[in-house]
Amino acid sequence: MIRKPENLPECLIVLLARMRADQQNEDKNGSHARKNLVWDFSFVPLSRVIVMNNNRGNIMKKFKFATLIIILGFIFSSQLYAKTAIIIASFGTTVPSAVQSIVNITSRVKAAFPDTEVRIVFTSNIIRSIWEKRSQSPKEWIKKGIPEEILFTKNLLSTFGDLKSEGFKDVIVQPTHLFHMEQYHDLLQYVNAIRSIKTIRDKWKPFNKIAIGRPALGTVGDIYPYHDDLKLAVKTFANDVALARQKAAALVYMAHGNEVWSTGLYVELQQLLRETYPQVKIFIGSVEGYPGLEDVKKNLNHYTPKIDKILLKPLMIVAGDHATNDMAGDEEDSWKSVLSKAGFDVEIILKGLGSNNQFADLFISHIKDAAKVSGIAL
Amino acid sequence: MIRKPENLPECLIVLLARMRADQQNEDKNGSHARKNLVWDFSFVPLSRVIVMNNNRGNIMKKFKFATLIIILGFIFSSQLYAKTAIIIASFGTTVPSAVQSIVNITSRVKAAFPDTEVRIVFTSNIIRSIWEKRSQSPKEWIKKGIPEEILFTKNLLSTFGDLKSEGFKDVIVQPTHLFHMEQYHDLLQYVNAIRSIKTIRDKWKPFNKIAIGRPALGTVGDIYPYHDDLKLAVKTFANDVALARQKAAALVYMAHGNEVWSTGLYVELQQLLRETYPQVKIFIGSVEGYPGLEDVKKNLNHYTPKIDKILLKPLMIVAGDHATNDMAGDEEDSWKSVLSKAGFDVEIILKGLGSNNQFADLFISHIKDAAKVSGIAL
Amino acid sequence: MIRKPENLPECLIVLLARMRADQQNEDKNGSHARKNLVWDFSFVPLSRVIVMNNNRGNIMKKFKFATLIIILGFIFSSQLYAKTAIIIASFGTTVPSAVQSIVNITSRVKAAFPDTEVRIVFTSNIIRSIWEKRSQSPKEWIKKGIPEEILFTKNLLSTFGDLKSEGFKDVIVQPTHLFHMEQYHDLLQYVNAIRSIKTIRDKWKPFNKIAIGRPALGTVGDIYPYHDDLKLAVKTFANDVALARQKAAALVYMAHGNEVWSTGLYVELQQLLRETYPQVKIFIGSVEGYPGLEDVKKNLNHYTPKIDKILLKPLMIVAGDHATNDMAGDEEDSWKSVLSKAGFDVEIILKGLGSNNQFADLFISHIKDAAKVSGIAL
Amino acid sequence: MIRKPENLPECLIVLLARMRADQQNEDKNGSHARKNLVWDFSFVPLSRVIVMNNNRGNIMKKFKFATLIIILGFIFSSQLYAKTAIIIASFGTTVPSAVQSIVNITSRVKAAFPDTEVRIVFTSNIIRSIWEKRSQSPKEWIKKGIPEEILFTKNLLSTFGDLKSEGFKDVIVQPTHLFHMEQYHDLLQYVNAIRSIKTIRDKWKPFNKIAIGRPALGTVGDIYPYHDDLKLAVKTFANDVALARQKAAALVYMAHGNEVWSTGLYVELQQLLRETYPQVKIFIGSVEGYPGLEDVKKNLNHYTPKIDKILLKPLMIVAGDHATNDMAGDEEDSWKSVLSKAGFDVEIILKGLGSNNQFADLFISHIKDAAKVSGIAL
């Protein structure tokens, strides 16, 4: 969002520094002599003082043309206002069709905050390295519908570096993670690290404020209880439930999970889904961690009358590699194969949660909350 | 330095991920069909597993072709070895001729550590923004002798981001600062911030080890006492002293200084210079902070017989804007003007300390110490 | 554990400082004149130098009687060796009978590490304030069997302060928490805080190494996977299961839980208990969070043939206020009342997990692991 | 300072917990039966809920007698208001007569903030260990005029622990250090550490706000420029100067100094003293670091007409061991001996800066500034 700069002299410094740079450049080429006559009047001595003084306490004392500058400053500074940026941080995906889910979230965030810069970050080094390779033939990928911001996506550190260079002062990092588990914990470490940078003088801090939005299903703590977040999230599953009902199918979600952080939350989510949508039988299993495919299969077999048909869908932001292969692949250990072999009629829905607009909008709400808690104007 | 990877599977993952990316790319274009036959045999299923598994504990279980992979891995992994990078962090300069001092330090560091990647960082946002502007007409500046690494220099965060993306594991940040004052303090905050990032699993840490070398004249603490560093640094001033002696001149250094961190160190340095080189009268003054130009002038007038001639030289890494203008400028408040007016015959030496090879090599020595203390192999 | 001091001069300093203090004390009283004759010979000047020099770099230069001192030092320094302490950190309890569980863990830890100092800390301010009140009539409470270390227990900061004053150099904090949830997270913040104190000179750091042991059921991360910890913990429930089996009862555990951090782990634990002990029906519910008493009741009613008898036991370290009242109380919303009213024959076991020796010994094992990972000798 | 509690339920919890503790105590003794009739009505169930619930989100739901409680709460809570404490942190001294300087600072701080708790901390482990020994015969030392708060002084961690236990919420740490060098740096690490403790729920944070006042001569940074602090401090030396003038003596201050952090500030201070008090010759030397006794001697010999008489005074908070021995001792390497031998007539002033009321009041001013910057009401 464009706001009034808190620190006018600083943005003037940048303004003047850039002007001076142009001018030096021009000077060397002996051109624009006439313009220099004018600039020399005010800027040659001034910009020198300014550029040099960026480490000096007594800047303002030397300003001989302060009034002139302030007038000029207000004219030119509209594009130099203190600025806020939003970083949408995903693990990332290499599957071109899966990119759409992340693009959808990003587009909706951009539409919700039209005056705020929005950047996409992929946190996985490996996934980024694949896109970097692809970006060497950019036209081909853009033709396939991959946006440039995906093709040239950077990591979080580089993006913070860019935002600093471009003069952004407040940053909100919004992960597309499902819950506060490993991925979110690690992202939080990065954000806390950048946030911990305290310079001797406040004005040289890389950023004023850095906020982090909570994952779709919430986070630990009592500011925004995750039980409430679960309830809001569960509402966004209504269409899946309706489809399952129409098809007289049980609804099975395949989550990612992990082995290093308790995934018991999936059971809580499953319970809440069941309570909210008693008309359909709902199951959540996890590629890694508890409850696994075997648990799901056992539970599916537990019912009388027997469950015949299953709608199988990823409980992931993107329908990427996991969804395409682990879930819907033809290999004999895929979820589709295992459940089919167990006698169920399996229908695949190859769509990430990011493609669900209501789900995607949870992140918009979390961005707003993060901004509010951190005192960032949006 | 190229070392054996600590984590073979990880570098294999990257290797395979890149291969898989190439191949997917090729697949889509329907070319290289024959090659695909071979790759499909091993890599199609494998790379899928690998890319997906980067968040998974049980990676290795699924490796059906582990033996093959390990053999291939050793063949290809030579260029994927864990790597170390050195970042030369300067405040920066916009004066084209002053760049040479930084280039000199960097070249000597590169020569000292030929197998280690060396990057230049400018920490000043304003100075970088000027170079960024200039970099839009790169040929012009390269023609003027500006190296690309200066023209396209990035800030510290972006450079850490780049190094992470490129797989560097150990990083040594070597500032070109003179002493542990504001600039070094702030740089330390950045380095400590990146260093503080602890992921749930060690293997996802952005870097293994991050070290920071101390400034030319040392730092606080008892590991490398700054008194010792001062003594070593003072030796590198011998040529200046010899020149002053030959010209029967007093030697006056203009330091940068600041108002927010005690600059009394300059007095210690001056005292040590005087003890070390009693044959020449030596003075240090500071643009900002104590002792200032007036102190220097008063001290110069203190001697009998009167001092006639002065060699005036910046006590700064670069002979940049301060040296050109504050020190050697024609304006009436420049050091040259003030001292000339006070009756001294002032001769200017417009060279930064970075151009002094012996001084520049202090940084090489500090890089070695930082590596040693941090357990980084160089 | 008693180890060789890394820093002999430091322990000599303390030794001499204490001697000097005694002596000054004696001096003022005009006594021990003869002894003073001797001490004056070596210690009057020396101890002065030492006490004063504790902020000085050049201590050793002034040691005129260094040889004598070193000999004396070795004689007296056996009790000044670098020392390790273990802090057993519990939330605490105000119920006198429940204290036994914490005492049991502590005793077993003391027996396992007989040469290491072991301290008890209660992290709850409220609980400590109650014990502080009680400690004003100490005899009464000691008569009731409350150990002094409980009656006068301190908080973590004070205990770290004490250990520093007493010269302990390495500290292992072992929580009695069940899992990495709110309590453990907060404790970790304290430990990380003390650990973050980096003095200019290493020798003035408050502690060399501070380690933290993981909770009984493990923690996040891949160093000690919590799945493995769960498996080891589940083994210690064998006696409960045997008792339930003998009584033909279902086994219901009441956990504490919370609303701010996913408690889904209890479902994982329940699943693992059921797999490990298929001969008995086992349920875990939570006072706060999921799954609650209603979930447990519903699940208990789910079986055919119907469950008649229930063994009800706290899944908590102590059988304190929660166990006595929430679980076993006569109020109508206690677990006993609710389950009795639902038709079950409820038998209470009012014993905390800390009274189960096998369970208590998990903490000994976690102390060993923490020491190993941190390089602390035990 | 007494302020309205931000968190009424919390202070009620403490209130009730204490009542309950009393009552349990009484219950066991079978006394006060009548009172119990009353208390049982409201507090038996309530206090149980409260004590147990201190880790629970839904506390208030169970409050059946909330109205009664709130009324009682307001009556009793006046002594439970959120409280602020000031910690006066000195390195410490073992010299009984030197204690007076610290006591003087503390008394003046207490008088300036009569409603705020003030505690003394000695940061030196060795010095504290000597006082601990002495405190075993407390009467003897109290008879000698040593206040109990000195005799039983604790370290910073223990004092923070005490303040937490006693319910203090805001803490201002005011060092008695002269400048931001080693001692202040290390103290800052402790304060930052305690400040870094972030609990999952804000209400369990050990403290709301922790501020640290800057040393007498200021600190780095631009919030309170140290140049300004130096000027204010120099004014407090007027009496010393007047005395020196009256005695026609030069004024020589012996500072502590150190070898690990540039002590050049002393030269700045000396320069400022000379400018402020041109009527007297003023010199500052340092026990450790630059400028040393030899520098001072050389400078004293530099004047014509020759300096005859010297007033020698410690530039330290206390006239402790350094002052008594290094400065004023009879040994041949004491400042008194060396300067006497060099031909000067040396008169000793054995008073620490803490005994100078104007100097002591600098700390009051710095406490106010720290409170203001941190938003702590005083």
mmCIF file of N, CA, C and O in Angstrom, chain B residues 273-306:
data_model
loop_
_atom_site.group_PDB
_atom_site.id
_atom_site.type_symbol
_atom_site.label_atom_id
_atom_site.label_comp_id
_atom_site.label_asym_id
_atom_site.label_seq_id
_atom_site.Cartn_x
_atom_site.Cartn_y
_atom_site.Cartn_z
ATOM 1 N N LEU B 273 51.401 4.897 15.418
ATOM 2 C CA LEU B 273 52.130 5.322 14.212
ATOM 3 C C LEU B 273 53.328 6.191 14.611
ATOM 4 O O LEU B 273 54.439 6.029 14.093
ATOM 5 N N ARG B 274 53.095 7.084 15.556
ATOM 6 C CA ARG B 274 54.182 7.979 15.978
ATOM 7 C C ARG B 274 55.306 7.206 16.633
ATOM 8 O O ARG B 274 56.484 7.483 16.417
ATOM 9 N N GLU B 275 54.929 6.208 17.473
ATOM 10 C CA GLU B 275 55.974 5.401 18.115
ATOM 11 C C GLU B 275 56.736 4.575 17.094
ATOM 12 O O GLU B 275 57.944 4.392 17.197
ATOM 13 N N THR B 276 55.992 4.073 16.104
ATOM 14 C CA THR B 276 56.620 3.194 15.121
ATOM 15 C C THR B 276 57.473 3.979 14.126
ATOM 16 O O THR B 276 58.508 3.490 13.669
ATOM 17 N N TYR B 277 57.030 5.157 13.791
ATOM 18 C CA TYR B 277 57.737 5.969 12.788
ATOM 19 C C TYR B 277 58.084 7.329 13.376
ATOM 20 O O TYR B 277 57.536 8.359 12.976
ATOM 21 N N PRO B 278 59.024 7.355 14.338
ATOM 22 C CA PRO B 278 59.301 8.630 15.023
ATOM 23 C C PRO B 278 59.929 9.666 14.085
ATOM 24 O O PRO B 278 59.935 10.851 14.398
ATOM 25 N N GLN B 279 60.415 9.214 12.928
ATOM 26 C CA GLN B 279 61.096 10.134 12.021
ATOM 27 C C GLN B 279 60.168 11.096 11.291
ATOM 28 O O GLN B 279 60.621 12.070 10.696
ATOM 29 N N VAL B 280 58.857 10.813 11.340
ATOM 30 C CA VAL B 280 57.896 11.663 10.631
ATOM 31 C C VAL B 280 56.770 12.048 11.590
ATOM 32 O O VAL B 280 56.385 11.253 12.438
ATOM 33 N N LYS B 281 56.269 13.270 11.418
ATOM 34 C CA LYS B 281 55.139 13.696 12.261
ATOM 35 C C LYS B 281 53.850 13.207 11.621
ATOM 36 O O LYS B 281 53.580 13.487 10.459
ATOM 37 N N ILE B 282 53.067 12.486 12.405
ATOM 38 C CA ILE B 282 51.876 11.827 11.846
ATOM 39 C C ILE B 282 50.633 12.263 12.608
ATOM 40 O O ILE B 282 50.637 12.333 13.843
ATOM 41 N N PHE B 283 49.577 12.548 11.859
ATOM 42 C CA PHE B 283 48.322 13.030 12.446
ATOM 43 C C PHE B 283 47.150 12.289 11.809
ATOM 44 O O PHE B 283 47.169 12.013 10.618
ATOM 45 N N ILE B 284 46.165 11.993 12.642
ATOM 46 C CA ILE B 284 44.927 11.420 12.104
ATOM 47 C C ILE B 284 43.763 12.300 12.529
ATOM 48 O O ILE B 284 43.629 12.644 13.707
ATOM 49 N N GLY B 285 42.953 12.676 11.572
ATOM 50 C CA GLY B 285 41.728 13.408 11.865
ATOM 51 C C GLY B 285 40.567 12.674 11.240
ATOM 52 O O GLY B 285 40.751 11.719 10.483
ATOM 53 N N SER B 286 39.377 13.133 11.572
ATOM 54 C CA SER B 286 38.198 12.390 11.160
ATOM 55 C C SER B 286 37.158 13.356 10.598
ATOM 56 O O SER B 286 36.971 14.464 11.126
ATOM 57 N N VAL B 287 36.522 12.962 9.476
ATOM 58 C CA VAL B 287 35.488 13.822 8.896
ATOM 59 C C VAL B 287 34.356 14.025 9.908
ATOM 60 O O VAL B 287 33.865 15.129 10.104
ATOM 61 N N GLU B 288 33.958 12.923 10.525
ATOM 62 C CA GLU B 288 32.940 12.998 11.576
ATOM 63 C C GLU B 288 33.550 12.502 12.879
ATOM 64 O O GLU B 288 34.352 11.580 12.881
ATOM 65 N N GLY B 289 33.124 13.088 13.984
ATOM 66 C CA GLY B 289 33.597 12.620 15.288
ATOM 67 C C GLY B 289 34.960 13.185 15.631
ATOM 68 O O GLY B 289 35.482 14.084 14.956
ATOM 69 N N TYR B 290 35.540 12.594 16.682
ATOM 70 C CA TYR B 290 36.769 13.105 17.267
ATOM 71 C C TYR B 290 37.967 12.298 16.808
ATOM 72 O O TYR B 290 37.870 11.068 16.765
ATOM 73 N N PRO B 291 39.151 12.800 16.542
ATOM 74 C CA PRO B 291 39.471 14.232 16.491
ATOM 75 C C PRO B 291 39.161 14.806 15.103
ATOM 76 O O PRO B 291 39.431 14.137 14.099
ATOM 77 N N GLY B 292 38.609 15.972 15.046
ATOM 78 C CA GLY B 292 38.203 16.580 13.781
ATOM 79 C C GLY B 292 39.304 17.415 13.148
ATOM 80 O O GLY B 292 40.439 17.474 13.646
ATOM 81 N N LEU B 293 38.964 18.049 12.053
ATOM 82 C CA LEU B 293 39.936 18.856 11.303
ATOM 83 C C LEU B 293 40.520 19.960 12.181
ATOM 84 O O LEU B 293 41.728 20.240 12.126
ATOM 85 N N GLU B 294 39.683 20.559 13.024
ATOM 86 C CA GLU B 294 40.190 21.641 13.874
ATOM 87 C C GLU B 294 41.235 21.128 14.858
ATOM 88 O O GLU B 294 42.237 21.798 15.130
ATOM 89 N N ASP B 295 40.988 19.921 15.403
ATOM 90 C CA ASP B 295 41.981 19.313 16.303
ATOM 91 C C ASP B 295 43.302 19.096 15.575
ATOM 92 O O ASP B 295 44.377 19.368 16.108
ATOM 93 N N VAL B 296 43.181 18.578 14.344
ATOM 94 C CA VAL B 296 44.390 18.303 13.565
ATOM 95 C C VAL B 296 45.145 19.607 13.317
ATOM 96 O O VAL B 296 46.370 19.696 13.500
ATOM 97 N N LYS B 297 44.412 20.620 12.904
ATOM 98 C CA LYS B 297 45.055 21.905 12.593
ATOM 99 C C LYS B 297 45.773 22.445 13.827
ATOM 100 O O LYS B 297 46.927 22.894 13.743
ATOM 101 N N LYS B 298 45.085 22.360 14.957
ATOM 102 C CA LYS B 298 45.687 22.862 16.194
ATOM 103 C C LYS B 298 46.970 22.096 16.524
ATOM 104 O O LYS B 298 47.989 22.687 16.895
ATOM 105 N N ASN B 299 46.910 20.786 16.352
ATOM 106 C CA ASN B 299 48.092 19.978 16.662
ATOM 107 C C ASN B 299 49.239 20.245 15.700
ATOM 108 O O ASN B 299 50.403 20.236 16.089
ATOM 109 N N LEU B 300 48.885 20.480 14.437
ATOM 110 C CA LEU B 300 49.923 20.774 13.439
ATOM 111 C C LEU B 300 50.663 22.066 13.794
ATOM 112 O O LEU B 300 51.865 22.204 13.546
ATOM 113 N N ASN B 301 49.929 22.998 14.385
ATOM 114 C CA ASN B 301 50.511 24.295 14.717
ATOM 115 C C ASN B 301 51.333 24.276 15.991
ATOM 116 O O ASN B 301 51.909 25.271 16.398
ATOM 117 N N HIS B 302 51.326 23.124 16.626
ATOM 118 C CA HIS B 302 51.864 22.991 17.964
ATOM 119 C C HIS B 302 53.387 22.838 17.960
ATOM 120 O O HIS B 302 54.030 22.917 19.002
ATOM 121 N N TYR B 303 53.941 22.560 16.778
ATOM 122 C CA TYR B 303 55.339 22.126 16.720
ATOM 123 C C TYR B 303 56.309 23.267 16.457
ATOM 124 O O TYR B 303 55.991 24.232 15.764
ATOM 125 N N THR B 304 57.472 23.137 17.014
ATOM 126 C CA THR B 304 58.579 24.026 16.707
ATOM 127 C C THR B 304 59.763 23.134 16.318
ATOM 128 O O THR B 304 60.101 22.237 17.117
ATOM 129 N N PRO B 305 60.445 23.293 15.190
ATOM 130 C CA PRO B 305 60.117 24.314 14.190
ATOM 131 C C PRO B 305 58.790 24.001 13.501
ATOM 132 O O PRO B 305 58.386 22.848 13.469
ATOM 133 N N LYS B 306 58.217 24.996 12.937
ATOM 134 C CA LYS B 306 56.907 24.890 12.344
ATOM 135 C C LYS B 306 56.881 23.871 11.202
ATOM 136 O O LYS B 306 57.847 23.739 10.455
#
